[in-house]
Coordinates of C-alpha atoms and ligand atoms in Angstrom, one line a residue:
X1 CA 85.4 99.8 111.6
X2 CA 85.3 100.3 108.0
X3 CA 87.9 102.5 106.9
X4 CA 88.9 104.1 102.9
X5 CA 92.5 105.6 102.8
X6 CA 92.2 107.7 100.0
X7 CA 95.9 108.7 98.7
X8 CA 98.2 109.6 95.8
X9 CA 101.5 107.1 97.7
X10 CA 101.4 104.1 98.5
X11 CA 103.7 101.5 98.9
X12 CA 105.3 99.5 97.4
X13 CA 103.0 101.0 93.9
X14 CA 103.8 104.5 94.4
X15 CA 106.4 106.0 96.3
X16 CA 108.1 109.4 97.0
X17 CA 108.6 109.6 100.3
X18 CA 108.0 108.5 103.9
X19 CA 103.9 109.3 103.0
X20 CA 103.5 105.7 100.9
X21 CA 105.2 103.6 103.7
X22 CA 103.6 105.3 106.3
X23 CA 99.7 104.7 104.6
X24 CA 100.7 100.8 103.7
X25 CA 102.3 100.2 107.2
X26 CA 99.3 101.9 109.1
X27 CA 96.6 100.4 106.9
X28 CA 98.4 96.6 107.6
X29 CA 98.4 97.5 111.1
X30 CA 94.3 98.5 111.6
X31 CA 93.7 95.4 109.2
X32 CA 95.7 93.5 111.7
X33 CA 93.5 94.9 114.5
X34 CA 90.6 93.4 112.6
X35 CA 89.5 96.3 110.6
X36 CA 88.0 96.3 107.6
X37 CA 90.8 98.6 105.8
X38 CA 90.5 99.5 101.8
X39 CA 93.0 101.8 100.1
X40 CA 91.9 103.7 97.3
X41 CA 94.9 105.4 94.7
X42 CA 95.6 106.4 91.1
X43 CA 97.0 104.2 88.1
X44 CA 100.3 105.6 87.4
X45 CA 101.5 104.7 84.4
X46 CA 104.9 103.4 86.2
X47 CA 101.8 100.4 88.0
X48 CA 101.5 97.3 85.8
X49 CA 98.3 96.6 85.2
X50 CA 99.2 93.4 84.4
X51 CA 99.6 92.3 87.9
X52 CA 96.0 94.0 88.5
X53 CA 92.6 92.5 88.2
X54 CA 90.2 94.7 86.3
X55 CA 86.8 95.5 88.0
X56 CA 83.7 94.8 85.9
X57 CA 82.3 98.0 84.1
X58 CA 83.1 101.4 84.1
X59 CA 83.4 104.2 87.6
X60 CA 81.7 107.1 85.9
X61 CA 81.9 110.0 88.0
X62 CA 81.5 114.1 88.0
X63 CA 84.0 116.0 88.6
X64 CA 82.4 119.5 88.9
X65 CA 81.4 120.4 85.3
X66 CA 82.7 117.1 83.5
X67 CA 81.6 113.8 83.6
X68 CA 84.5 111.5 83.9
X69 CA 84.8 107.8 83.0
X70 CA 87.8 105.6 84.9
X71 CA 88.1 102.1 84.7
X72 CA 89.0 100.6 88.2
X73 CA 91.6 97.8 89.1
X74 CA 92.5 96.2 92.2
X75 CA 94.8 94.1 94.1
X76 CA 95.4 92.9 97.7
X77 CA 98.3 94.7 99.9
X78 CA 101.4 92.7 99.6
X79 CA 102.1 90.7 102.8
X80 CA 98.5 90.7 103.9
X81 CA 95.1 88.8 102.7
X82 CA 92.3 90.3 102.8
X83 CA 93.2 94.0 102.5
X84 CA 92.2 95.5 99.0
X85 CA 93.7 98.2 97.0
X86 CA 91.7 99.8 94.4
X87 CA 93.5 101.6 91.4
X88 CA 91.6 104.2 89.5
X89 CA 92.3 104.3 86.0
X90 CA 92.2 107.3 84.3
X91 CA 94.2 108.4 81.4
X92 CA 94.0 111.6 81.2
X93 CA 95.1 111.9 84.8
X94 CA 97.2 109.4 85.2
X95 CA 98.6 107.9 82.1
X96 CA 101.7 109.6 82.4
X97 CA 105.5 109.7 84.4
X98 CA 105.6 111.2 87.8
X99 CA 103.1 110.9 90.7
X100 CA 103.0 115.1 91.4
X101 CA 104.7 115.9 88.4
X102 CA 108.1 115.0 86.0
X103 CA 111.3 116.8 85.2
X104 CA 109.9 118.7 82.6
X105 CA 106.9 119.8 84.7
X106 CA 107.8 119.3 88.5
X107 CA 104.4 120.1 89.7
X108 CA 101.4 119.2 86.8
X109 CA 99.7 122.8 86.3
X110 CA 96.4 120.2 85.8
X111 CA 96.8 118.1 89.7
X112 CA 94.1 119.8 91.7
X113 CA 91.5 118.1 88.1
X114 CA 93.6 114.8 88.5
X115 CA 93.1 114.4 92.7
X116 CA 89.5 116.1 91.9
X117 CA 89.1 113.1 90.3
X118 CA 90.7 110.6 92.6
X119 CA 88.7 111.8 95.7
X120 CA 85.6 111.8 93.6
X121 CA 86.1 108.0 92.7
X122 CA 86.8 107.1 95.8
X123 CA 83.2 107.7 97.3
X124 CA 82.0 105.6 93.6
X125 CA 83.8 103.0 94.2
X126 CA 81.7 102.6 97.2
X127 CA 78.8 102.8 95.8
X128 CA 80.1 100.3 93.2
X129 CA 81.1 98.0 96.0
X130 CA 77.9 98.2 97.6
X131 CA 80.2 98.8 101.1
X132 CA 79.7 102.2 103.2
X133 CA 82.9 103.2 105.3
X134 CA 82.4 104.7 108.8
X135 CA 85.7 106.4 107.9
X136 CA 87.1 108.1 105.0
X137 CA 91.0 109.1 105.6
X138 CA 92.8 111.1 103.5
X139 CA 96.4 112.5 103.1
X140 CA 98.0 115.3 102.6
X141 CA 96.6 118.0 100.2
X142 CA 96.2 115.8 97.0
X143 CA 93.3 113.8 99.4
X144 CA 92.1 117.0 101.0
X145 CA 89.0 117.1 98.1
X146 CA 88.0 114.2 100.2
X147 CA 86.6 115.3 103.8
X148 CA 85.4 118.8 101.9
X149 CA 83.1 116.5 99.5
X150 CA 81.9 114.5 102.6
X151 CA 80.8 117.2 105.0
X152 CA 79.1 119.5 102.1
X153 CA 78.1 116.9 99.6
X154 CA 77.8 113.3 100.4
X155 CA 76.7 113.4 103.4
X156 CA 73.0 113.7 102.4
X157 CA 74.0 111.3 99.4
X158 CA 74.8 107.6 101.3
X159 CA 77.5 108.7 103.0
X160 CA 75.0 109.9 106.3
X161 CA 77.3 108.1 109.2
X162 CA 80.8 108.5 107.4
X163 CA 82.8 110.3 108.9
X164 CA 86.3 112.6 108.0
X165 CA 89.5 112.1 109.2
X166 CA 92.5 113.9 107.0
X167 CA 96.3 113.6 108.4
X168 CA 99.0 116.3 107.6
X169 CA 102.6 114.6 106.6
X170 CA 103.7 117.9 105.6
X171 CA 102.3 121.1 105.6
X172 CA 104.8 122.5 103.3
X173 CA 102.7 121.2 100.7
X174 CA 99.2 122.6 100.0
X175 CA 98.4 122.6 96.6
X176 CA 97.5 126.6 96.1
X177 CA 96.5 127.2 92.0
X178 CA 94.8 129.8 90.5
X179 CA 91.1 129.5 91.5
X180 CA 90.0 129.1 88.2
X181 CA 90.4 125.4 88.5
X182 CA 87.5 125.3 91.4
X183 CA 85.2 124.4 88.9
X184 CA 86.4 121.0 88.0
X185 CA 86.5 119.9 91.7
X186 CA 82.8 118.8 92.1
X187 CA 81.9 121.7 95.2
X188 CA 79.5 124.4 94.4
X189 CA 80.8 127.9 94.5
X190 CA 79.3 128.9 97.2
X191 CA 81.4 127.2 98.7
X192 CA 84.4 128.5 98.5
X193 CA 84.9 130.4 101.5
X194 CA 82.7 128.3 103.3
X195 CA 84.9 125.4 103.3
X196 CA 87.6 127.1 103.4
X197 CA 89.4 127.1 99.7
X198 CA 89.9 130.5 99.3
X199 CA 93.4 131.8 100.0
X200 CA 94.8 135.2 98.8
X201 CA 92.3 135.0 96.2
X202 CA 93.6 131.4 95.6
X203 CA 92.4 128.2 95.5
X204 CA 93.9 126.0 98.2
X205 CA 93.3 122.8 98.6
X206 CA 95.1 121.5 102.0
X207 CA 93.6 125.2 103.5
X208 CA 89.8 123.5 102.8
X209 CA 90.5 119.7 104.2
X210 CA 92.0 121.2 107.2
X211 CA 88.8 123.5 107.6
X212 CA 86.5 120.9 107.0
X213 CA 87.6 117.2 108.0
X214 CA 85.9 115.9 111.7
X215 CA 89.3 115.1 112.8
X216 CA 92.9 115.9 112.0
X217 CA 96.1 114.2 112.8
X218 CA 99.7 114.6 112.1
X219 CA 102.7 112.5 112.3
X220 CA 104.5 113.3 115.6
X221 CA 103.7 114.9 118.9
X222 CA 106.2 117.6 118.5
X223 CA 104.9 118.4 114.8
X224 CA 101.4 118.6 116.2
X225 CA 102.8 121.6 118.6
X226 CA 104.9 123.1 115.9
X227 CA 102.4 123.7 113.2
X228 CA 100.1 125.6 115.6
X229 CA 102.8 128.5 115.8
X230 CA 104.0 131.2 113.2
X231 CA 106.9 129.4 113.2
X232 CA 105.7 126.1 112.0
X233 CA 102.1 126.9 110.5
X234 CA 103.2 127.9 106.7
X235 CA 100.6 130.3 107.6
X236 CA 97.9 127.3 108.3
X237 CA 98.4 128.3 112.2
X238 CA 95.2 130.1 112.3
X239 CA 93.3 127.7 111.4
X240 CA 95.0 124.6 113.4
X241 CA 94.8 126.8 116.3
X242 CA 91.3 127.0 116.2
X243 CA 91.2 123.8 115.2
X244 CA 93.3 122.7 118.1
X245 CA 90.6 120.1 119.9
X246 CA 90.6 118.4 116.8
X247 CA 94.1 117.5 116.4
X248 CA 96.1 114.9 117.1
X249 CA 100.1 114.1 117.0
X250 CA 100.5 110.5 116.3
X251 CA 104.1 109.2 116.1
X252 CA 104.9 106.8 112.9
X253 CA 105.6 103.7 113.7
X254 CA 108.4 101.3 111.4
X255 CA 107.4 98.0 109.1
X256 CA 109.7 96.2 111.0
X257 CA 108.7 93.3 108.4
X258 CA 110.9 95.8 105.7
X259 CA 113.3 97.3 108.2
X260 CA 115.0 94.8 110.5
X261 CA 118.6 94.3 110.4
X262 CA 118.2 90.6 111.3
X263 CA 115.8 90.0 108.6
X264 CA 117.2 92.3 105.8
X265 CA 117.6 90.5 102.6
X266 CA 119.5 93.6 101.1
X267 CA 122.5 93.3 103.5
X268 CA 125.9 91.5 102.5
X269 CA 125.6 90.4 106.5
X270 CA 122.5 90.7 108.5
X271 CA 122.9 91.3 112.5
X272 CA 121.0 92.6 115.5
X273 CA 121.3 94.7 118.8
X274 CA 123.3 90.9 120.3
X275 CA 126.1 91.4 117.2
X276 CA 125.9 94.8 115.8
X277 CA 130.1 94.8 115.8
X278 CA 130.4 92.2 113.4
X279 CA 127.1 92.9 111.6
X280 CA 128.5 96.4 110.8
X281 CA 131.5 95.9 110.0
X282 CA 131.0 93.4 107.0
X283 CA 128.0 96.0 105.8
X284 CA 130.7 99.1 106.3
X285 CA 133.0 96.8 104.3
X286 CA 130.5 96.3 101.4
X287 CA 129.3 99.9 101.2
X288 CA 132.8 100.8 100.8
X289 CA 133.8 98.8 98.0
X290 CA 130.8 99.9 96.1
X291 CA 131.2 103.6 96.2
X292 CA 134.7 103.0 95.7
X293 CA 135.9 104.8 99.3
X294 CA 139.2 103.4 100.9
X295 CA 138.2 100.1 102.8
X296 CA 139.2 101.4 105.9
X297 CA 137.2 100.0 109.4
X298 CA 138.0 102.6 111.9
X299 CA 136.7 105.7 109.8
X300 CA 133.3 106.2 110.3
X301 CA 130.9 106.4 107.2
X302 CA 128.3 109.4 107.8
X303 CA 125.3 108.2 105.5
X304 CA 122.4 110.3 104.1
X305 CA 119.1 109.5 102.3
X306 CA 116.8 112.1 101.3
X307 CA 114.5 113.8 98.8
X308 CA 117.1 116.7 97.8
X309 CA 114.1 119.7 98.6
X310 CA 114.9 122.5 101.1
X311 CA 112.7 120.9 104.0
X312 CA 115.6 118.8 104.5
X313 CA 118.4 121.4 104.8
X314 CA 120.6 120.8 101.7
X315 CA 120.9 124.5 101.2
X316 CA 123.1 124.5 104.7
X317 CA 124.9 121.0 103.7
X318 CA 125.5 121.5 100.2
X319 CA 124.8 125.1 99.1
X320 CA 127.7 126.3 97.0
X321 CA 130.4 128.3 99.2
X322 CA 128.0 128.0 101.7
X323 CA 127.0 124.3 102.7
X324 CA 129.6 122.6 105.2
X325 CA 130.1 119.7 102.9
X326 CA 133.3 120.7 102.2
X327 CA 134.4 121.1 105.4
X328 CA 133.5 118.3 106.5
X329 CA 135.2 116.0 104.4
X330 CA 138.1 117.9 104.6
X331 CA 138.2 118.8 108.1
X332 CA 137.3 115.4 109.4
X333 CA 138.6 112.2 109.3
X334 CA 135.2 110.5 108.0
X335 CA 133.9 109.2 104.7
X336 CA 130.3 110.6 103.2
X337 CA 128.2 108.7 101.4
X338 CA 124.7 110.1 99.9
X339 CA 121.9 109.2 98.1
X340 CA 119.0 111.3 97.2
X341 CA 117.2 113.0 94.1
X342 CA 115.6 116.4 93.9
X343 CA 116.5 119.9 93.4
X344 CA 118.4 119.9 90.1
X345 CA 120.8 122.5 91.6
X346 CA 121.6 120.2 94.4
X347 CA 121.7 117.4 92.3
X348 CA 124.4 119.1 90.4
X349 CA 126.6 120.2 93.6
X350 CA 126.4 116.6 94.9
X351 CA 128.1 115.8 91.6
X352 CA 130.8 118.5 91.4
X353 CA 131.9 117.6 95.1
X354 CA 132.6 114.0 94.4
X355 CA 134.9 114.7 91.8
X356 CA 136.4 117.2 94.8
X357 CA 136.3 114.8 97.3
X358 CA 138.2 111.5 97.5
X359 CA 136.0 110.5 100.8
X360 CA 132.5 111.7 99.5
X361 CA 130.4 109.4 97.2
X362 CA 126.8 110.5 96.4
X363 CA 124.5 108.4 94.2
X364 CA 122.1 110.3 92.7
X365 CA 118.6 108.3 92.1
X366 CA 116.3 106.5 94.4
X367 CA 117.3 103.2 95.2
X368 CA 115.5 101.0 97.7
X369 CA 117.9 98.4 98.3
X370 CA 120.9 101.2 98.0
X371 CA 118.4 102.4 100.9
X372 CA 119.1 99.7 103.1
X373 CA 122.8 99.3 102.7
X374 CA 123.6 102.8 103.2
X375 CA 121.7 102.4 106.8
X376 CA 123.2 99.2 107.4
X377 CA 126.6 100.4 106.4
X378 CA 127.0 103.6 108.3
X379 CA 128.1 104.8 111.4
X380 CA 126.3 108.0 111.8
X381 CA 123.0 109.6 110.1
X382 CA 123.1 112.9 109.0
X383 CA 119.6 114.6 108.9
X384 CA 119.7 118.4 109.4
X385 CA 116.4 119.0 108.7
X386 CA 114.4 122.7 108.5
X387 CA 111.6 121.2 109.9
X388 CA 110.4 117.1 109.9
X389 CA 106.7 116.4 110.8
X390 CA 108.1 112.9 111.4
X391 CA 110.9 111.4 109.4
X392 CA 111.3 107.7 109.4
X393 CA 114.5 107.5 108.0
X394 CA 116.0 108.7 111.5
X395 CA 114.3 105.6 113.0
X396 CA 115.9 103.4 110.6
X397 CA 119.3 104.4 111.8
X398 CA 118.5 104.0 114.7
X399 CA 117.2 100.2 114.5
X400 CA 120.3 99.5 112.5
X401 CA 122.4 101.0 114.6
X402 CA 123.6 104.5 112.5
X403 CA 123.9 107.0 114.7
X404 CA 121.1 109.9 113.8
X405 CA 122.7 113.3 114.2
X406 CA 119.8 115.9 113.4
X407 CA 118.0 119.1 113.9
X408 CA 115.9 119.0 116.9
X409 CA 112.5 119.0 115.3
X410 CA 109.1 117.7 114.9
X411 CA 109.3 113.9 114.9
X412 CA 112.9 114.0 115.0
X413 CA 112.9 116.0 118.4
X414 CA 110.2 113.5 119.7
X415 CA 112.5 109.9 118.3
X416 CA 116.7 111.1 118.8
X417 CA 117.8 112.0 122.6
X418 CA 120.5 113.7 123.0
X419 CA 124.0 112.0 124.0
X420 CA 125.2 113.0 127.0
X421 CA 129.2 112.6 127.0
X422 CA 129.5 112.4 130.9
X423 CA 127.2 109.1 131.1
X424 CA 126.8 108.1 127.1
X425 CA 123.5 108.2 127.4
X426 CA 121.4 109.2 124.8
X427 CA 120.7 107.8 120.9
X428 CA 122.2 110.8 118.9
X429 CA 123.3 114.2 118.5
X430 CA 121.0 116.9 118.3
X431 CA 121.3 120.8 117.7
X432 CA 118.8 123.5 117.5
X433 CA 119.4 126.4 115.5
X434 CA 120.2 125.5 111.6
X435 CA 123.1 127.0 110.4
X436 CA 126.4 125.6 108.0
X437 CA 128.6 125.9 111.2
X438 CA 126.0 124.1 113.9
X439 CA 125.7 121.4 111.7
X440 CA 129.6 121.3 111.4
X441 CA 129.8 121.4 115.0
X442 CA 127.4 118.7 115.8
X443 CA 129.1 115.8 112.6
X444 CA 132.7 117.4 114.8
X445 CA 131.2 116.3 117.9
X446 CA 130.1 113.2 116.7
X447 CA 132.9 111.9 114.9
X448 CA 135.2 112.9 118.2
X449 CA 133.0 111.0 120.3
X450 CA 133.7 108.4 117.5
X451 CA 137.5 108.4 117.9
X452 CA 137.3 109.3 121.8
X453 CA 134.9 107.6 123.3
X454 CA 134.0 104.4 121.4
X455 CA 132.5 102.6 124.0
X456 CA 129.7 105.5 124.1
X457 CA 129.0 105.1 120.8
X458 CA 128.8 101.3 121.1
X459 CA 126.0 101.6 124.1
X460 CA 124.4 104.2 122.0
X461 CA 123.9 102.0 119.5
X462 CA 122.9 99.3 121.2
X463 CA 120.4 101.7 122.9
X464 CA 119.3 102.6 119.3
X465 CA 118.7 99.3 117.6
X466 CA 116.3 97.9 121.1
X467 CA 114.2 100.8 120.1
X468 CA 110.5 99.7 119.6
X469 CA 108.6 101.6 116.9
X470 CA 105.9 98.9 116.6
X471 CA 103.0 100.6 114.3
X472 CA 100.5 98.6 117.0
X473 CA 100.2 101.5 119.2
X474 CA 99.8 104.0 116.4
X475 CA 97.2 101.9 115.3
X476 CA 95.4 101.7 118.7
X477 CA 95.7 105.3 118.1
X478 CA 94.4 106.1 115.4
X479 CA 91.1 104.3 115.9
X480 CA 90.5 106.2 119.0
X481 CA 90.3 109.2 116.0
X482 CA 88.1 107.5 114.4
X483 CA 85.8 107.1 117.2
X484 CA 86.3 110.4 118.1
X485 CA 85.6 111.6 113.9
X486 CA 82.5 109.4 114.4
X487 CA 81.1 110.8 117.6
X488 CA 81.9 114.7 116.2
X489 CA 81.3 114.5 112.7
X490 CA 78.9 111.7 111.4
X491 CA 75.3 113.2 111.7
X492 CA 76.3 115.7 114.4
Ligands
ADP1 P1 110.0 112.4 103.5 O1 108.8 111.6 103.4 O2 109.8 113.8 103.9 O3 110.9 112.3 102.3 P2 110.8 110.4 105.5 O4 112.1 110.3 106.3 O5 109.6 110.3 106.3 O6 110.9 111.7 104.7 O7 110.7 109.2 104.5 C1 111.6 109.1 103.4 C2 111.4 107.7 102.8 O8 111.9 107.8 101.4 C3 112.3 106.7 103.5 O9 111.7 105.4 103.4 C4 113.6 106.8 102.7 O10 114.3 105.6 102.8 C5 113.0 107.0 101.3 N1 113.9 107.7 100.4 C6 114.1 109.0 100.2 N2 114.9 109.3 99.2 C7 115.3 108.1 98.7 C8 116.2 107.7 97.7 N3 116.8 108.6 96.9 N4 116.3 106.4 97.4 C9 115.7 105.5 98.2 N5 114.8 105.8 99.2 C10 114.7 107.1 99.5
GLC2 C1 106.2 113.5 105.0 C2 107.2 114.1 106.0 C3 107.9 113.1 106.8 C4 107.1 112.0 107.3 C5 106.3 111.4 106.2 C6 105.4 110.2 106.6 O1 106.8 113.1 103.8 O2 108.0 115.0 105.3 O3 108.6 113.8 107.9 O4 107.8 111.0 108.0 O5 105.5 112.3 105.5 O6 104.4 110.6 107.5

């Protein structure tokens, strides 16, 4: 099959969450299944075109009232051959810090014109390459201009057997803006409730790619269950409901080529499931020395990486007088070490409880390599979060042997078991209800289990790290959507 991602990630060019690895990782895996896979994304300033090859002449495209010029670059996908990416270059888009928005402006009052313009280029470029996809898949809202343009535009303009598949990694997200800026997206007016845009007398743009794409799909099993209730459905559940036949829950898989303990050119020591002992203990040693924390073996190191934004529950783990932080660095005999960027408030309480805390560190940034030394150099994974359509970083632990304790939800439910403390089976420590005290509970339980029954912890993570989260079977999946998108959508 022939197959567009159209996306604002992906990595390594473009990165601010689990979103880019997840569209590179999956795109490498259906290429490796002998697809014809081509990724389509915007020229952030922060991409060197120097490392890019220029396509010849102009994209000129319409986006709704304006006509638009973009030059277009392109590359192939790092660790593969034959699988393109196409940047579109557009300045008054693009040409600027930030892939959703910057410090000053967190979310660009302008993005619903900037991804207009994205998901109109994407169906030039394939004009301009002369090459037709069967299937156009888009992510998240920035993409969701994508499927809408298919089913009520393109279709009748070359893109007759394409057909629309549009995969929710977070439906927190939807990219609601005052409807005025309709008219720059390139879909007639009558249109707007038709395709389902309109929202409180809003425009919004997820709300129209879920109405309209031939297929949808989201990142875990549990997520796909979740976002169908009140609960979970950021009032989309309506919708998704009725929508239900139409949806799939695909579990993420890993890049196991980026995250393998035994191949990890970040780590001071690199190990697997046959060594993890020795393998952690040199990485524990390292992590320590460079966050300054007492060089001590037998405490363990809890480690956290995140986006610092309420989806991940930093209101109940640092919220001032409220979080249980505090507690449990005092309370515990453990070390905390975290590294994240986000909420400014956050941001600031991360700081304020270091200089608190002799046996909390928290770097505040994103660091890629940091990344992979916190995982390798921890004994335990704290991610509480409110909800998780699928979280990879959970999966990470596990594979390098750092315990996950987390919230059970979406994919986190569907990826942690529970430890049972009679047997030791299990891969981590889950609780249910969020709150400052279940969270408490749950790092207590752990971190006894840690001091009292080591040799759980050691099958556990054994157990962990001989997890298989191979992104062949998501793949295999994922094109028995597309055959699906094709049969339902395409010309039907
Ligand atoms: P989400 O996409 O919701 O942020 P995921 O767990 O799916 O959550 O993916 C997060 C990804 O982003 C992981 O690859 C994680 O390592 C990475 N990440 C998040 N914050 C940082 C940071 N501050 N520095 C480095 N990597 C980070
Ligand atoms: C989103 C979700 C996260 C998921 C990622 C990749 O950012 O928040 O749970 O793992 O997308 O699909």
């Amino acid at each position: 099959m022939k197959i567009l991602m159209v996306t604002a990630e992906a990595a390594p060019f473009a990165k601010s969450g689990g979103l880019a690895d997840m569209v590179s990782a999956l795109s490498i895996a259906l290429r490796k299944a002998g697809h014809d896979v081509r990724i389509v994304l915007p020229r952030y300033y922060s991409i060197d075109r120097g490392r890019l090859t220029q396509l010849e002449g102009p994209l000129g495209l319409s986006a709704g009232q304006r006509e638009v010029w973009t030059a277009v670059y392109a590359t192939v996908m790092p660790g593969t051959e034959d699988l393109p990416v196409y940047f579109i270059d557009h300045e008054e888009s693009f040409g600027r810090d930030g892939i959703y928005g910057s410090p000053a402006e967190p979310d660009f009052h302008d993005n619903p014109v900037r991804f207009s313009v994205l998901c109109n280029a994407a169906f030039q470029i394939c004009h301009k390459l002369n090459w037709t996809p069967d299937i156009i898949h888009g992510h998240d809202w920035p993409t969701a201009l994508a499927p809408v343009l298919l089913k009520f535009d393109r279709r009748a303009h070359g893109f007759e057997k394409t057909a629309s598949v549009f995969t929710i990694h977070n439906l927190g997200y939807q990219g609601v803006y005052p409807k005025q800026y309709y008219s720059f997206l390139g879909v007639n007016w009558e249109y707007f409730y038709d395709a389902g845009f309109e929202d409180w007398d809003h425009l919004n743009m997820l709300k129209a790619g879920l109405a309209s794409s031939d297929m949808l799909t989201t990142v875990s099993p549990a997520y796909a269950r979740e976002i169908t209730t009140p609960e979970g459905g950021f009032h989309m559940e309506g919708i998704l409901r009725r929508r239900q036949d139409r949806l799939a829950g695909i579990l993420n898989g890993v890049d196991t080529d980026i995250w393998n303990p035994a191949q990890d050119k970040h780590l001071a020591k690199k190990y697997s499931y046959k060594t993890p002992a020795e393998g952690k203990i040199v990485n524990k040693k390292t992590l320590q020395q460079l966050f300054s924390l007492e060089e001590n073996e037998t405490v363990p190191i809890i480690g956290i990486v995140t986006r610092l934004a309420d989806q991940k529950g930093i209101a109940e783990l640092f919220g001032p007088a409220y979080g249980c932080m505090y507690r449990i660095c005092t309370e515990l005999k453990v070390q905390v070490v975290v590294l994240g960027s986000g909420e400014p408030w956050c941001e600031q309480e991360l700081r304020a409880l270091e200089h608190k805390l002799p046996n909390f560190r928290a770097f505040i940034g994103y660091d890629e390599v940091l990344s992979h030394r916190i995982e390798a150099g921890s004994d335990f994974f704290l991610m509480p979060s409110r909800y998780e359509p699928c979280g990879l970083n959970q999966m990470y632990s596990l594979l390098y042997g750092s315990l996950p304790i987390v919230r059970r939800t979406g994919g986190l439910a569907d990826t942690v078991t529970q430890y049972n403390q009679e047997t030791g089976e299990g891969t981590g420590f889950l609780f249910d209800y969020l709150s400052p005290q279940s969270v408490f509970d749950t790092v207590f339980w752990a971190v006894w289990t840690w001091y009292n029954k080591p040799k759980h912890i050691a099958v556990m993570r054994e157990r962990g790290m001989k997890q298989q989260f191979g992104w062949d079977v998501a793949a295999r999946k994922y094109a028995e959507v597309y055959e699906k998108a094709l049969s339902v959508g395409a010309g039907h």
